[in-house]
Structure formats: C-alpha cells, structure tokens
Tab-separated table of C-alpha atoms in Angstrom:
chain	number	residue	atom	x	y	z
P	1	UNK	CA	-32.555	-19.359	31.131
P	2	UNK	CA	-32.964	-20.416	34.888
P	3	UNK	CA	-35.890	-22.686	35.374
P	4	UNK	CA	-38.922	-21.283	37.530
P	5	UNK	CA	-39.046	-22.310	40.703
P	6	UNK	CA	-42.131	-24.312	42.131
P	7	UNK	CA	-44.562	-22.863	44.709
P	8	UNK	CA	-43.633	-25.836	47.202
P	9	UNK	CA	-39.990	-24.703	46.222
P	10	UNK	CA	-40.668	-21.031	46.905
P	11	UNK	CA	-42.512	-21.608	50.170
P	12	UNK	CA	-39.669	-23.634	51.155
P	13	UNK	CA	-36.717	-21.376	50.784
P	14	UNK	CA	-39.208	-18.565	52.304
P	15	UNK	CA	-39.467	-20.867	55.522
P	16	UNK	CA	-35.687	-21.544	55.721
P	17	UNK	CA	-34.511	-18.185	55.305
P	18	UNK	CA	-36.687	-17.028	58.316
P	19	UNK	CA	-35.764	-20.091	60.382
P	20	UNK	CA	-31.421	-18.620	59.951
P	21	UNK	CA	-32.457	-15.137	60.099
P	22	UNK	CA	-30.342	-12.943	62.972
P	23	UNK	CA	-32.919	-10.615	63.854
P	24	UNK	CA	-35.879	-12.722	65.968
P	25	UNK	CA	-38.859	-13.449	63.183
P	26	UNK	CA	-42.265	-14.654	62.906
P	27	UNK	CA	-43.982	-15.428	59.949
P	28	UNK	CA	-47.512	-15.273	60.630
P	29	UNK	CA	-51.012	-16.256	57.789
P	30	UNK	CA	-53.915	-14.601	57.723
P	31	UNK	CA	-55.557	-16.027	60.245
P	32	UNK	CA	-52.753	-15.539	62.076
P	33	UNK	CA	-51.229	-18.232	63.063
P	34	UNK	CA	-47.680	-19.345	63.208
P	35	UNK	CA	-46.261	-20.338	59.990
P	36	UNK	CA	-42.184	-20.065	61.109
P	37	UNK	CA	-40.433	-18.579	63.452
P	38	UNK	CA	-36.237	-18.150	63.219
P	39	UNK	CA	-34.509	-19.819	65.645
P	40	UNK	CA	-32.643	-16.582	67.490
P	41	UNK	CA	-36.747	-15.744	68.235
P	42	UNK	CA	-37.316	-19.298	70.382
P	43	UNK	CA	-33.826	-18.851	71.957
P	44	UNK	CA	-34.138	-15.153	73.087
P	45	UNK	CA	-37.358	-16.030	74.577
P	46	UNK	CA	-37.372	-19.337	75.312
P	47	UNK	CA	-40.423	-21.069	73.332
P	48	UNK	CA	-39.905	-24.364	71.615
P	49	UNK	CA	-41.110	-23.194	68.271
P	50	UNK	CA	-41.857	-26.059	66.788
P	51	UNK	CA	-44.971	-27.305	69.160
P	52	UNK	CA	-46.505	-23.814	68.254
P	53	UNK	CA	-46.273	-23.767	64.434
P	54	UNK	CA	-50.003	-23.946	62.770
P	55	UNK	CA	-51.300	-22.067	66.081
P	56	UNK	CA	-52.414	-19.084	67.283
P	57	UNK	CA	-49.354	-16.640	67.640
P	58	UNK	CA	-50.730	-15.658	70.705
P	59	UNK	CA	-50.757	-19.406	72.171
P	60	UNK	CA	-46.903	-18.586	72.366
P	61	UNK	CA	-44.935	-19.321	75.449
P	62	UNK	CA	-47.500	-19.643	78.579
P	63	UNK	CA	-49.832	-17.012	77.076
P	64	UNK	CA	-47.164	-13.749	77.945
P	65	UNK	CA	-48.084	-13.100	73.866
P	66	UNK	CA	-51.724	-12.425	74.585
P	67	UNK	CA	-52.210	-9.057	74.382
P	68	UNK	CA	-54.293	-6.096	72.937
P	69	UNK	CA	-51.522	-4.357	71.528
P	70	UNK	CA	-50.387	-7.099	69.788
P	71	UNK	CA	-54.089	-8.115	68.617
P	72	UNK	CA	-54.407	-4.680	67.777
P	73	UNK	CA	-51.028	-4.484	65.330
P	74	UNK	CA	-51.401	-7.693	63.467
P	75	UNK	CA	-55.285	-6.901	62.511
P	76	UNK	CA	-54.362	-3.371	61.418
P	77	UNK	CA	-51.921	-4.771	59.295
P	78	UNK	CA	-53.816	-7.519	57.911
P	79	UNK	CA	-56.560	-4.794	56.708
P	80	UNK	CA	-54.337	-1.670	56.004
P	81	UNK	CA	-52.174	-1.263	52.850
P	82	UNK	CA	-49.246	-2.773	52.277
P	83	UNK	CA	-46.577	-1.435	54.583
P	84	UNK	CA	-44.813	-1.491	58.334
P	85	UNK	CA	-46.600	-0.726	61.456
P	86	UNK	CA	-44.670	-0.669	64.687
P	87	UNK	CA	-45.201	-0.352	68.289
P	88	UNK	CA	-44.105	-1.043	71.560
P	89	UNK	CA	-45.160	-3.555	74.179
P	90	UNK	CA	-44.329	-4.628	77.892
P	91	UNK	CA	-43.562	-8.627	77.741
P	92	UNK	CA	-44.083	-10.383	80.835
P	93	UNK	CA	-43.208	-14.304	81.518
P	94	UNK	CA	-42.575	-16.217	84.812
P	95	UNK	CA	-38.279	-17.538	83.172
P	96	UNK	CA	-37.406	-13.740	83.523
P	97	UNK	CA	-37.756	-9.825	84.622
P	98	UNK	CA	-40.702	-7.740	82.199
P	99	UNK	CA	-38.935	-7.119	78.603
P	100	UNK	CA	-39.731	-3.948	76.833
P	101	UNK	CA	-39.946	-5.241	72.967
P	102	UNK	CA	-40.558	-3.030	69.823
P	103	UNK	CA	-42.215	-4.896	67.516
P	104	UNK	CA	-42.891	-4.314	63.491
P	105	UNK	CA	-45.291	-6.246	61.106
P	106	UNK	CA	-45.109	-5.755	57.444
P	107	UNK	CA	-47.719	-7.284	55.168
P	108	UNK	CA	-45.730	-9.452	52.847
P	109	UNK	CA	-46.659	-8.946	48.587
P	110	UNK	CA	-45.806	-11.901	46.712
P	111	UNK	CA	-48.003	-13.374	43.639
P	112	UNK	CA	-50.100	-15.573	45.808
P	113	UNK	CA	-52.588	-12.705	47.120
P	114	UNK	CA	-55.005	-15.199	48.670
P	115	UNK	CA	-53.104	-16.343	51.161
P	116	UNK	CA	-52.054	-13.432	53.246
P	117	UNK	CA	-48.610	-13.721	55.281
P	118	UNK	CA	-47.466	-10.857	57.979
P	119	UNK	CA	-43.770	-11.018	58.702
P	120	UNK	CA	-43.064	-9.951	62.494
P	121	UNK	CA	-39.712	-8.524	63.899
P	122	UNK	CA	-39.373	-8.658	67.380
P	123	UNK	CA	-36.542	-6.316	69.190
P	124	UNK	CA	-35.401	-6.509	72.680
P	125	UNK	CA	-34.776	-3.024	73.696
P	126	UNK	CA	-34.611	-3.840	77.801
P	127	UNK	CA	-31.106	-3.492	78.008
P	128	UNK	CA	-30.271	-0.783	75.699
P	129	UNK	CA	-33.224	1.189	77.802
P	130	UNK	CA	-31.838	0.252	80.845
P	131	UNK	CA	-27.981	1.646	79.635
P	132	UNK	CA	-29.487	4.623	78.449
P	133	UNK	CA	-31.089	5.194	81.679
P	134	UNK	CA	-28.023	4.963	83.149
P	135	UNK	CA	-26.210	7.017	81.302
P	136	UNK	CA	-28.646	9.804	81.633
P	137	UNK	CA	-28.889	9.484	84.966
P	138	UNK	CA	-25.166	10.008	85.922
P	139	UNK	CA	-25.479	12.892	83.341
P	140	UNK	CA	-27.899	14.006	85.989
P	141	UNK	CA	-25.416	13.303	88.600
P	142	UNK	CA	-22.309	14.975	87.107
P	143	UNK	CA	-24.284	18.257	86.381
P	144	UNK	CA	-25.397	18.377	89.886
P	145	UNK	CA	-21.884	17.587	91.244
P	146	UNK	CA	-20.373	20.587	89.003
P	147	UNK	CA	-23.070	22.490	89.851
P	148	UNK	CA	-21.925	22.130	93.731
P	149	UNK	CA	-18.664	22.547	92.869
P	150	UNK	CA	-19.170	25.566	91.358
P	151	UNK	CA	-21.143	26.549	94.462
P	152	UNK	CA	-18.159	25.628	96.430
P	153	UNK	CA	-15.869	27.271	94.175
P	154	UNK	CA	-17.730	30.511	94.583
P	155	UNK	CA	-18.087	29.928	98.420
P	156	UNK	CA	-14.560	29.836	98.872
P	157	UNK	CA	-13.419	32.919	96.613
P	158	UNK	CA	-15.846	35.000	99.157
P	159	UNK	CA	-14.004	34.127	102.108
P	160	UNK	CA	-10.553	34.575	100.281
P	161	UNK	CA	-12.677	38.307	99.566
P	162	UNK	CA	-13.206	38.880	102.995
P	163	UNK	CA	-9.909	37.819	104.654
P	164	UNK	CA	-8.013	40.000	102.136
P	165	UNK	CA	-9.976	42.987	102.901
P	166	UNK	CA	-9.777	42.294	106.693
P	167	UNK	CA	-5.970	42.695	106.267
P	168	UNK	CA	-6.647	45.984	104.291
P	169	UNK	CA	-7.896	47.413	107.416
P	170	UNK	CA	-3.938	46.105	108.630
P	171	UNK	CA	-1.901	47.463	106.841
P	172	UNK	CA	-0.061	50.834	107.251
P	173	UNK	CA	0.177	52.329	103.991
P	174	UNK	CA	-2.583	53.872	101.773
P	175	UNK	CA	-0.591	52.194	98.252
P	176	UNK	CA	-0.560	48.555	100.206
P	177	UNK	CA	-4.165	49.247	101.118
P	178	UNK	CA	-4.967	50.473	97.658
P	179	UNK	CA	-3.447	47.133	95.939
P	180	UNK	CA	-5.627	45.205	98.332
P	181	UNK	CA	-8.713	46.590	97.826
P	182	UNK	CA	-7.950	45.986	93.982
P	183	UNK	CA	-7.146	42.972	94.867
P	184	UNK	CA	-10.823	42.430	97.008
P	185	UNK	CA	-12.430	43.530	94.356
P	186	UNK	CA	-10.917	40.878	91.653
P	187	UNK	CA	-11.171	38.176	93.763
P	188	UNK	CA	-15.182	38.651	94.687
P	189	UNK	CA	-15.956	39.563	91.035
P	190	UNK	CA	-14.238	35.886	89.931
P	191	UNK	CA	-16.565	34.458	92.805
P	192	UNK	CA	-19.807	36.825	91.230
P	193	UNK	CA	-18.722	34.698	87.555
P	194	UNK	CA	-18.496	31.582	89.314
P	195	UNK	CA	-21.710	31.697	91.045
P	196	UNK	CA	-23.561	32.894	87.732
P	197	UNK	CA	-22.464	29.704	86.095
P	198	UNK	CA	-23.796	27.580	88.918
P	199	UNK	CA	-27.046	29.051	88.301
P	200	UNK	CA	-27.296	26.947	84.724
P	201	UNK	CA	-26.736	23.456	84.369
P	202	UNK	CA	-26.306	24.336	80.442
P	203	UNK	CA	-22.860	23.437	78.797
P	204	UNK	CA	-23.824	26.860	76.988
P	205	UNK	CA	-23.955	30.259	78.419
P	206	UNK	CA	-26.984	32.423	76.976
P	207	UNK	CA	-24.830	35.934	76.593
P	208	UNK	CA	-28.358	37.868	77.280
P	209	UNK	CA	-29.120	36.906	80.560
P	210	UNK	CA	-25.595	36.047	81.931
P	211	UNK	CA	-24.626	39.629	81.177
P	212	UNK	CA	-27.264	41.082	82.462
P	213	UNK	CA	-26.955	39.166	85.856
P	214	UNK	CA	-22.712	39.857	85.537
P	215	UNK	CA	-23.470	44.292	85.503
P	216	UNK	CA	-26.804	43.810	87.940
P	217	UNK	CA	-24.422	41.945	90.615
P	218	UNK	CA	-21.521	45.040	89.527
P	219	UNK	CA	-24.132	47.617	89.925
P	220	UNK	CA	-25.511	46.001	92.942
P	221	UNK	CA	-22.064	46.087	94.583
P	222	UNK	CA	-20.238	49.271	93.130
P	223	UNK	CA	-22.821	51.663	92.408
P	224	UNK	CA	-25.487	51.099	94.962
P	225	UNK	CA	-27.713	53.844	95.988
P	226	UNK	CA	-25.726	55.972	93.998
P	227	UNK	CA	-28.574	57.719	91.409
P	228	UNK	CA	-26.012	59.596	89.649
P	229	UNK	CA	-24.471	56.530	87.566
P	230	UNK	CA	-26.212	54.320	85.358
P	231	UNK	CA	-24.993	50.362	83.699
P	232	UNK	CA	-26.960	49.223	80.946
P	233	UNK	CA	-26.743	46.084	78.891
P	234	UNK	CA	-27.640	45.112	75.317
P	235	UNK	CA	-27.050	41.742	74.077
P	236	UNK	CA	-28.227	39.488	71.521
P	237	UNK	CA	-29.871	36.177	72.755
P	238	UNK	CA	-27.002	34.412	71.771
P	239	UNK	CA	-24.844	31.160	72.770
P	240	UNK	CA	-21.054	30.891	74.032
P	241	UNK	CA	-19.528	27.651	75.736
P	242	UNK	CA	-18.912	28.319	79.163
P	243	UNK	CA	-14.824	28.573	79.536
P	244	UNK	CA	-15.956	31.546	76.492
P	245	UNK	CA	-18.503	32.953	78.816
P	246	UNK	CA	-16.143	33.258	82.053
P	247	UNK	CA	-13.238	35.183	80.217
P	248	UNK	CA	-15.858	37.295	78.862
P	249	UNK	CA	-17.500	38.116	82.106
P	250	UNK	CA	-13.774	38.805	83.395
P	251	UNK	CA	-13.362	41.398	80.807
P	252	UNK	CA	-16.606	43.021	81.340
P	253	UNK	CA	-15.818	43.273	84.895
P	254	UNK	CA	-12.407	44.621	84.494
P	255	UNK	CA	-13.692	47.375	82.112
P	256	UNK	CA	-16.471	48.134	84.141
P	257	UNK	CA	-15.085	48.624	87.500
P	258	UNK	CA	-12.241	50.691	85.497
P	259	UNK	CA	-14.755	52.694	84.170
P	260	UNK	CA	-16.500	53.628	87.557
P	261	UNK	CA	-13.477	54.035	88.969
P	262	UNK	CA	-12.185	56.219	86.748
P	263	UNK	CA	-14.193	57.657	83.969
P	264	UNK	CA	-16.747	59.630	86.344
P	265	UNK	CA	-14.725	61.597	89.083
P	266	UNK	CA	-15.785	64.413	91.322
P	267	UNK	CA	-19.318	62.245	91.404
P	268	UNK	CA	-20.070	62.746	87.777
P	269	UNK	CA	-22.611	61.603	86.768
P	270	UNK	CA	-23.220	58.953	83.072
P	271	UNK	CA	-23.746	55.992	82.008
P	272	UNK	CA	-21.584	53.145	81.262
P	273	UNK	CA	-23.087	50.946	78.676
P	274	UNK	CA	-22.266	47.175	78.134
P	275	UNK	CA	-23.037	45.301	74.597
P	276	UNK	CA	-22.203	41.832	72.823
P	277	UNK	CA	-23.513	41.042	69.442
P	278	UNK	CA	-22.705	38.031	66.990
P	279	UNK	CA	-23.490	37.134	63.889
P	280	UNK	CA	-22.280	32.866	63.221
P	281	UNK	CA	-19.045	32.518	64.472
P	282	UNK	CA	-18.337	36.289	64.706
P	283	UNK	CA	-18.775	38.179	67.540
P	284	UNK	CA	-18.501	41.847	69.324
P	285	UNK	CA	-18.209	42.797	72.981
P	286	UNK	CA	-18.401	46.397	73.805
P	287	UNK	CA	-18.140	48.454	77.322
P	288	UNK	CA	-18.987	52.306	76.202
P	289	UNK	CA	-18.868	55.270	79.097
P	290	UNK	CA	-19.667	58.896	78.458
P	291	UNK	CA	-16.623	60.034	81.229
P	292	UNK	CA	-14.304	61.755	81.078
P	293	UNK	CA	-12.538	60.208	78.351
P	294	UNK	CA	-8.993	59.143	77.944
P	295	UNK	CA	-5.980	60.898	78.732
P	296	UNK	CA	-4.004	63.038	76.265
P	297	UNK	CA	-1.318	61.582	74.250
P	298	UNK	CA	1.368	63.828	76.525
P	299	UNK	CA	-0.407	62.491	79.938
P	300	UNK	CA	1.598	60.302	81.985
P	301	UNK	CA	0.171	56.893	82.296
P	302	UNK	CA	1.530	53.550	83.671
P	303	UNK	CA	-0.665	50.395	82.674
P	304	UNK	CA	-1.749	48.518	85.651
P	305	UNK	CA	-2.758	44.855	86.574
P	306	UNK	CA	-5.984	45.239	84.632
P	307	UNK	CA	-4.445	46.453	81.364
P	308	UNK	CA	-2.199	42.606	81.331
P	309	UNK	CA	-5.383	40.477	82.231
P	310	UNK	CA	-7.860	42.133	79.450
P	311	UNK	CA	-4.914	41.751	76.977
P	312	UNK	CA	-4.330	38.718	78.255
P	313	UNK	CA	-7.991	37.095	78.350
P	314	UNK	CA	-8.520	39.352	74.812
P	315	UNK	CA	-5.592	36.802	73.273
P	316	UNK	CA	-7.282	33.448	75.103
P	317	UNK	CA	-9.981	34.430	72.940
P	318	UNK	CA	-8.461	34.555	69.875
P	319	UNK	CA	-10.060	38.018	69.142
P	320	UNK	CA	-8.608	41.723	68.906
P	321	UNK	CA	-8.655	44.370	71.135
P	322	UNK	CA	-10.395	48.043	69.750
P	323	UNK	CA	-10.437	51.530	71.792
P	324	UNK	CA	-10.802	54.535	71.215
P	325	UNK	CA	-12.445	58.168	72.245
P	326	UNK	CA	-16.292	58.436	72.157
P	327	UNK	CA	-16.934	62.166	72.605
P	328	UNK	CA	-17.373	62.046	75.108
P	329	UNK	CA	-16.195	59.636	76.693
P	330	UNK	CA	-14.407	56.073	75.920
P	331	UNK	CA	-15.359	52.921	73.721
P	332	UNK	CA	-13.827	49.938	73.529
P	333	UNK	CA	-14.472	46.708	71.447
P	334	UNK	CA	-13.350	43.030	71.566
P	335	UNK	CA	-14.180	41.785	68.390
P	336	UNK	CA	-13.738	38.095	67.212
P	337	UNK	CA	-13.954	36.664	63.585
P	338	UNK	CA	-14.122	40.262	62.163
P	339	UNK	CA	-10.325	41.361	61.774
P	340	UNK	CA	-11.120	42.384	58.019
P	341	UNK	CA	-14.263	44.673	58.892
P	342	UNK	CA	-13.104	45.954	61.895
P	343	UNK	CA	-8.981	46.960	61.897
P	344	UNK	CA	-7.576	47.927	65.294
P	345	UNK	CA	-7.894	51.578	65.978
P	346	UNK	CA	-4.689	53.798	66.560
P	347	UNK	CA	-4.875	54.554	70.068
P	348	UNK	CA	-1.532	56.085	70.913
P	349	UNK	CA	-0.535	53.015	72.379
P	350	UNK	CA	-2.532	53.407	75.295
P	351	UNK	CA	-4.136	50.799	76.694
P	352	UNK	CA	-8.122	50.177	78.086
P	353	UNK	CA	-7.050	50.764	82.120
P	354	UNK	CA	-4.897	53.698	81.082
P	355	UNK	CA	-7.028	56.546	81.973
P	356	UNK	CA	-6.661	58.868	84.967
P	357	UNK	CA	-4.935	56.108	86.943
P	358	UNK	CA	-4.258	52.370	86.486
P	359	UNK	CA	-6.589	49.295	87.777
C-alpha cells in the first residue's frame, strides 16, 4: 500500500502541475490572490509571474486585470456552490491591440475546506473572432455577388427575349414565326426563374412562395386581363435546394403555358391549377386544367420541344412522370420517392405537350 502523501507534498505537485499546464492558468486563494500561474499564462500575456505571486490577481500586468467583471466572477464563485462560472471580458494593455478573453473559474474541493482556492482558465478568443468575422463576412460577399449575377443572368435572357421576338416580326413564314415565338416565350420564362432566385439569398428555395411568384409572373404575362382563365397554386411550406427549385419551376412553366395554349380554345374559359406537396424526402408536383382534355388514342399527335425538356428535367430529378384524363380535363403528376404508391398511369403513350398541338 502506497504511502499518503504530505500536505506540503500535495500542495506541491498541485503548484507544478499548473505551472506545465497548456491551457493559460491561475490559481487563485480566497482572498484572492495569486497562488500560481502556468507559464503559457505569463507568456501569452506577457507578465513576469513570479513578482506577482502572493498578490492581488488584479495587481497583474500594469493594472489591464482590474476590472468589474472580473471582480464580479471570482466573488460569485468564492460564495456560490461548487461549480464553473464563465464570462467574457475586453483586455486592454499598452504591449498590444484589445484581446477579447473568455474566462472560467471553478471553485476547487479538496479536503482542506478552510483554505479556499479558485482555479482560473483564461482563453484568447481574438483571433478565432476575428477569422470568423471574416469568414462571415465574405459569406456576405459571395451571396451578394451571386445575387448580382443572378440579376445579370436574368438581365441578359430579357434582351436575348426581345431580340428573338424582334426577328419574329422578320421572318416570312407563319411556322418560322411560330417556332420563334415558342422560342420567346422559353427564353423569358428561364429569365422569370432566374430573377425569382435572385430575390432570396437562401441556399433553399421555400416551394410556397417561389411557386406562387413562378404562376403570378405566368399569369401576369399570358393571361392578363383575360377574366375568363384562372391559375391557382397550392403548396406546402416546404424546402428544395435551389438547382431542385429551377428544374421545377421549368416544368411548371412548360405545363402551364401548354395548358393555356392548348387546353382552353375558342376562349374557354377554366382554371388551371398548380400543386407540390412532400412528405420527408418524398415529394409531388401537380399542374391540373379542366380543358379540353387530351386527344383520343386515334388523334394524330407529334410531341414537340416541350414534351423532350419535361421528360428530360422529369429524369434530372430522379422522379417519374404521371398523366392522365381528369374529366374534364388533364392531370399530370411528377412524383419523387413514391414509385411504390404511385405506379405510372397508362396513357397511350402520349405524352404531357401532346394535346391539340405540340409546344
């Protein structure tokens, strides 16, 4: 059996271990004054340690250590239960720039309960502060920057929009002009997306509100004045990433301008109707019209432009492409994560665009 150690020994070995400890350490008494102090303590702030032991911790240095909060820390300890209190405090000496320092005094419990002992840690947290800073700051910067770019982005579809309709008004034949304004309209609906993402610094796209902004800037530019047609959204107040969010709004877009192209003729009138809803990683996005429907199984039909980029977006996505009639009318669904619940419908092997004429 190891022979107990004496209390010299014991305050001893408690004095050297703080003198080689890493972290920067002050072991205070009850009156508190300096008992030790480790070594990485007087070289991180300068303070011969050794003139100061058996004074006033706050005689440290040239008086920088004077200061309510820490008066305030050390008495609380001294009179509160045995635990950790922490804090921060602004350090300020003439050798260098103000230090920010976090500081944490624990009341030490050891068999000798009439002399009380308070061990300080000291933290420098300037730096770490400062690099944080930083780093948030050109956070700051990049979003901005996208955010312009996106701006510019947007800016520049628009004038592609307008230069390729000014050559509509060129051209001699009504199928040129046709493809054209097609084309017009893809081209300033990609610049509608774009500028709906510069509106959120967010890496995440609430589906709610970007949807709703996607078929008000549609309405806005297809429908007009027109009383006799009607777009409606219902979404959940859900999340996608942004890339997700942009082929989504491309397939809304593409059914939707199908839809009032094609689904209400003669100046029908109805209401096209556009949905998402998810549920974890599973999601459904629906476009719904009560039109005219889709053409017969014996109707001649040739998929256009629009049919290849939904399919094509629809596989980008990883999800599956549903359509059938409504009665009246057409639905279609692009559903993600729920193959099993939801198997494709037989559809004759039509596709979305194919209804009285192509996109």
């Amino acid at each position: 059996m190891a022979a107990e150690s004496r209390p010299g020994e014991a305050h001893s070995l408690a004095l050297a271990l703080v003198a080689v400890s890493g972290p920067a350490l002050l072991l205070v008494d009850g009156d508190l004054n300096l008992v030790a102090a480790s070594t990485s303590f007087g070289r991180d702030f300068h303070i011969d340690v050794s003139e100061t032991v058996g004074r006033k911790i706050f005689g440290l240095g040239h008086g920088e250590w004077d200061v309510p909060q820490l008066h305030a820390l050390l008495e609380a300890t001294l009179v509160g239960p045995s635990g950790s209190d922490t804090f921060e405090m602004n350090l300020d000496s003439g050798f260098r720039e103000r230090r920010r320092l976090v500081l944490s005094a624990s009341k030490l419990v050891y068999d000798d309960v009439e002399n009380v002992r308070l061990l300080l840690a000291v933290t420098d947290v300037t730096d770490t502060r400062a690099v944080a800073a930083l780093m948030e700051e050109t956070l700051r910067q990049k979003a901005v920057l996208f955010q312009e770019l996106q701006h510019r982005i947007a800016n520049s579809l628009q004038i592609i929009a307008s230069i390729i309709m000014e050559s509509s008004r060129r051209v001699g034949t009504e199928e040129a002009r046709s493809h054209l304004h097609d084309a017009h309209t893809r081209v300033l609906s990609v610049a509608m997306l774009q500028d709906q993402l510069a509106a959120t610094s967010a890496e995440d796209v609430n589906m709610s509100a970007y949807l709703g902004k996607v078929c008000a800037s549609l309405a806005k530019s297809m429908i007009g004045a027109d009383d006799q047609l009607t777009l409606t959204v219902d979404a959940d107040d859900a999340s996608v990433a942004a890339a997700t969010s942009i082929s989504l709004g491309l397939i809304v877009t593409e059914l939707v301008i199908n839809a009032l192209k094609h689904a209400f003729p003669a100046r029908r009138s109805g209401t096209i109707s556009v949905g998402y809803h998810a549920t974890g990683e599973a999601w459904t996005l629906s476009v719904d019209d009560d039109g005219v429907g889709m053409p017969g199984p014996d109707a001649a039909t040739k998929p256009g432009l629009g049919s290849y980029i939904i399919e094509a977006l629809v596989k980008q996505l990883n999800a599956h492409l549903d359509f059938d009639h409504a009665a009246p009318g057409t639905r279609v669904r692009v559903m993600h994560g729920r193959n099993e619940l939801h198997p494709p419908i037989a559809t004759n092997g039509l596709r979305p665009a194919e209804r009285a004429g192509a996109v």
